Amino acid sequence: MHKVNFEEELEKILERDPRYDREAYHFVREALEYTQKMLKNRGRGRTETRHVTGQQLLEGIREYALEQFGPMAITVFEEWGIRRCEDFGEIVFNMVEQGLLSKTKDDSRADFQGGYDFDVAFRQPFLPSSKLIPPRESKAG
């Protein structure tokens, strides 16, 4: 079987869709590996590489970003063109379409919608308790 060259395929993605920085794709790839290890260590994974859902990946991205970038995570993401969870979905599916990642028939970009508020996920952990961001009220309707 032909081995896919990540950098060559990434170059094709960037030519087709320049919205996100090259580093964003490397980060998502690393965050996926982090998430797979995290799930395995928490007892929810088997020993082999397993499928990760969009919501699981978003949680892994959040944890990995806080670990790697600390309070600068949101700034780094903005620099890369990432402003909401849906952007991670776009990156993932660009990689799927280029053969860098695989998906199941149930996976879709919609899995990344409404994941979390970036301010709450990436700023709040570093705020003093008197400055915590209250959760947004949902509108019933």
Coordinates of C-alpha atoms in Angstrom, one line a residue:
M1 CA 0.0 0.0 0.0
H2 CA 1.2 3.5 -0.8
K3 CA 2.2 5.5 2.2
V4 CA 0.7 9.0 2.3
N5 CA 3.2 11.9 2.7
F6 CA 1.7 14.2 5.2
E7 CA 3.6 17.3 4.0
E8 CA 2.8 16.8 0.4
E9 CA -0.9 16.2 1.0
L10 CA -1.0 19.2 3.4
E11 CA 0.4 21.4 0.7
K12 CA -2.6 20.4 -1.6
I13 CA -5.0 21.2 1.2
L14 CA -3.5 24.7 1.7
E15 CA -3.6 25.4 -2.0
R16 CA -7.3 24.4 -2.1
D17 CA -8.3 26.0 1.3
P18 CA -6.0 28.8 2.6
R19 CA -8.3 29.7 5.6
Y20 CA -6.1 27.9 8.2
D21 CA -2.4 28.1 8.8
R22 CA -0.2 25.0 8.2
E23 CA 0.5 24.8 11.9
A24 CA -3.2 24.3 12.7
Y25 CA -3.1 21.1 10.7
H26 CA 0.0 19.8 12.6
F27 CA -1.7 20.8 15.9
V28 CA -4.9 18.9 15.0
R29 CA -2.9 15.8 14.1
E30 CA -1.0 16.0 17.4
A31 CA -4.2 16.6 19.3
L32 CA -5.8 13.5 17.7
E33 CA -2.8 11.4 18.9
Y34 CA -3.1 13.0 22.4
T35 CA -6.9 12.3 22.5
Q36 CA -6.4 8.6 21.5
K37 CA -3.8 8.2 24.3
M38 CA -6.1 10.1 26.8
L39 CA -9.0 7.8 26.0
K40 CA -6.9 4.7 26.3
N41 CA -5.5 5.9 29.6
R42 CA -9.0 6.6 30.9
G43 CA -10.0 3.0 30.1
R44 CA -12.3 3.9 27.3
G45 CA -10.0 2.7 24.5
R46 CA -8.5 -0.5 23.5
T47 CA -4.8 -1.0 22.9
E48 CA -5.0 -0.4 19.2
T49 CA -5.7 2.9 17.5
R50 CA -9.4 3.5 17.6
H51 CA -11.9 5.9 16.2
V52 CA -12.4 9.3 18.0
T53 CA -15.7 11.1 17.8
G54 CA -15.8 14.8 17.0
Q55 CA -16.8 15.7 20.6
Q56 CA -14.0 13.5 22.0
L57 CA -11.5 15.2 19.7
L58 CA -12.8 18.7 20.7
E59 CA -12.2 17.8 24.4
G60 CA -8.7 16.5 23.5
I61 CA -8.0 19.6 21.6
R62 CA -9.0 21.7 24.6
E63 CA -6.9 19.8 27.0
Y64 CA -3.9 19.6 24.6
A65 CA -4.0 23.3 23.8
L66 CA -4.1 24.3 27.5
E67 CA -1.2 22.0 28.1
Q68 CA 0.8 23.3 25.1
F69 CA -0.1 27.0 25.1
G70 CA -1.5 27.8 28.5
P71 CA -3.2 31.2 28.5
M72 CA -1.9 31.9 25.0
A73 CA -4.1 29.2 23.4
I74 CA -6.8 31.4 22.1
T75 CA -4.2 33.9 20.7
V76 CA -2.4 31.0 18.9
F77 CA -5.7 29.7 17.4
E78 CA -6.7 33.2 16.2
E79 CA -3.3 33.5 14.5
W80 CA -4.0 30.2 12.7
G81 CA -7.5 31.3 11.6
I82 CA -9.3 29.2 14.2
R83 CA -12.1 31.1 16.1
R84 CA -14.6 28.4 17.0
C85 CA -15.0 24.6 17.2
E86 CA -16.5 24.4 13.7
D87 CA -13.1 25.5 12.4
F88 CA -11.5 22.3 13.9
G89 CA -14.2 20.3 12.0
E90 CA -13.2 22.0 8.8
I91 CA -9.6 21.2 9.4
V92 CA -10.4 17.6 10.2
F93 CA -12.6 17.1 7.1
N94 CA -10.0 18.8 4.9
M95 CA -7.6 16.1 6.1
V96 CA -10.2 13.4 5.6
E97 CA -10.9 14.5 2.0
Q98 CA -7.1 14.5 1.3
G99 CA -6.7 11.0 2.8
L100 CA -4.8 12.0 5.8
L101 CA -7.5 10.9 8.3
S102 CA -10.3 8.5 8.0
K103 CA -14.0 8.7 9.1
T104 CA -17.0 6.5 9.6
K105 CA -20.2 6.9 7.8
D106 CA -21.7 8.6 10.9
D107 CA -19.0 11.3 11.1
S108 CA -19.8 14.8 9.8
R109 CA -18.7 18.4 10.1
A110 CA -21.8 18.9 12.3
D111 CA -20.1 16.9 15.0
F112 CA -18.0 19.9 15.7
Q113 CA -20.9 22.4 16.0
G114 CA -21.5 24.0 19.4
G115 CA -18.6 22.3 21.1
Y116 CA -17.6 25.0 23.6
D117 CA -17.2 28.7 23.9
F118 CA -13.5 29.6 23.3
D119 CA -13.5 32.2 26.1
V120 CA -14.8 29.7 28.6
A121 CA -12.6 26.9 27.4
F122 CA -9.3 28.8 26.9
R123 CA -9.4 32.0 29.0
Q124 CA -11.5 31.0 32.1
P125 CA -9.0 28.4 33.5
F126 CA -6.5 31.3 34.0
L127 CA -8.8 33.9 35.5
P128 CA -9.0 34.6 39.2
S129 CA -12.2 33.2 40.7
S130 CA -13.7 36.7 41.0
K131 CA -13.5 37.1 37.2
L132 CA -15.0 33.8 36.0
I133 CA -17.1 34.0 33.0
P134 CA -20.7 32.9 33.7
P135 CA -22.2 30.3 31.4
R136 CA -24.4 31.7 28.6
E137 CA -28.1 31.2 29.0
S138 CA -29.7 29.1 26.4
K139 CA -32.8 30.5 24.7
A140 CA -35.7 28.1 24.7
G141 CA -37.8 28.5 21.7

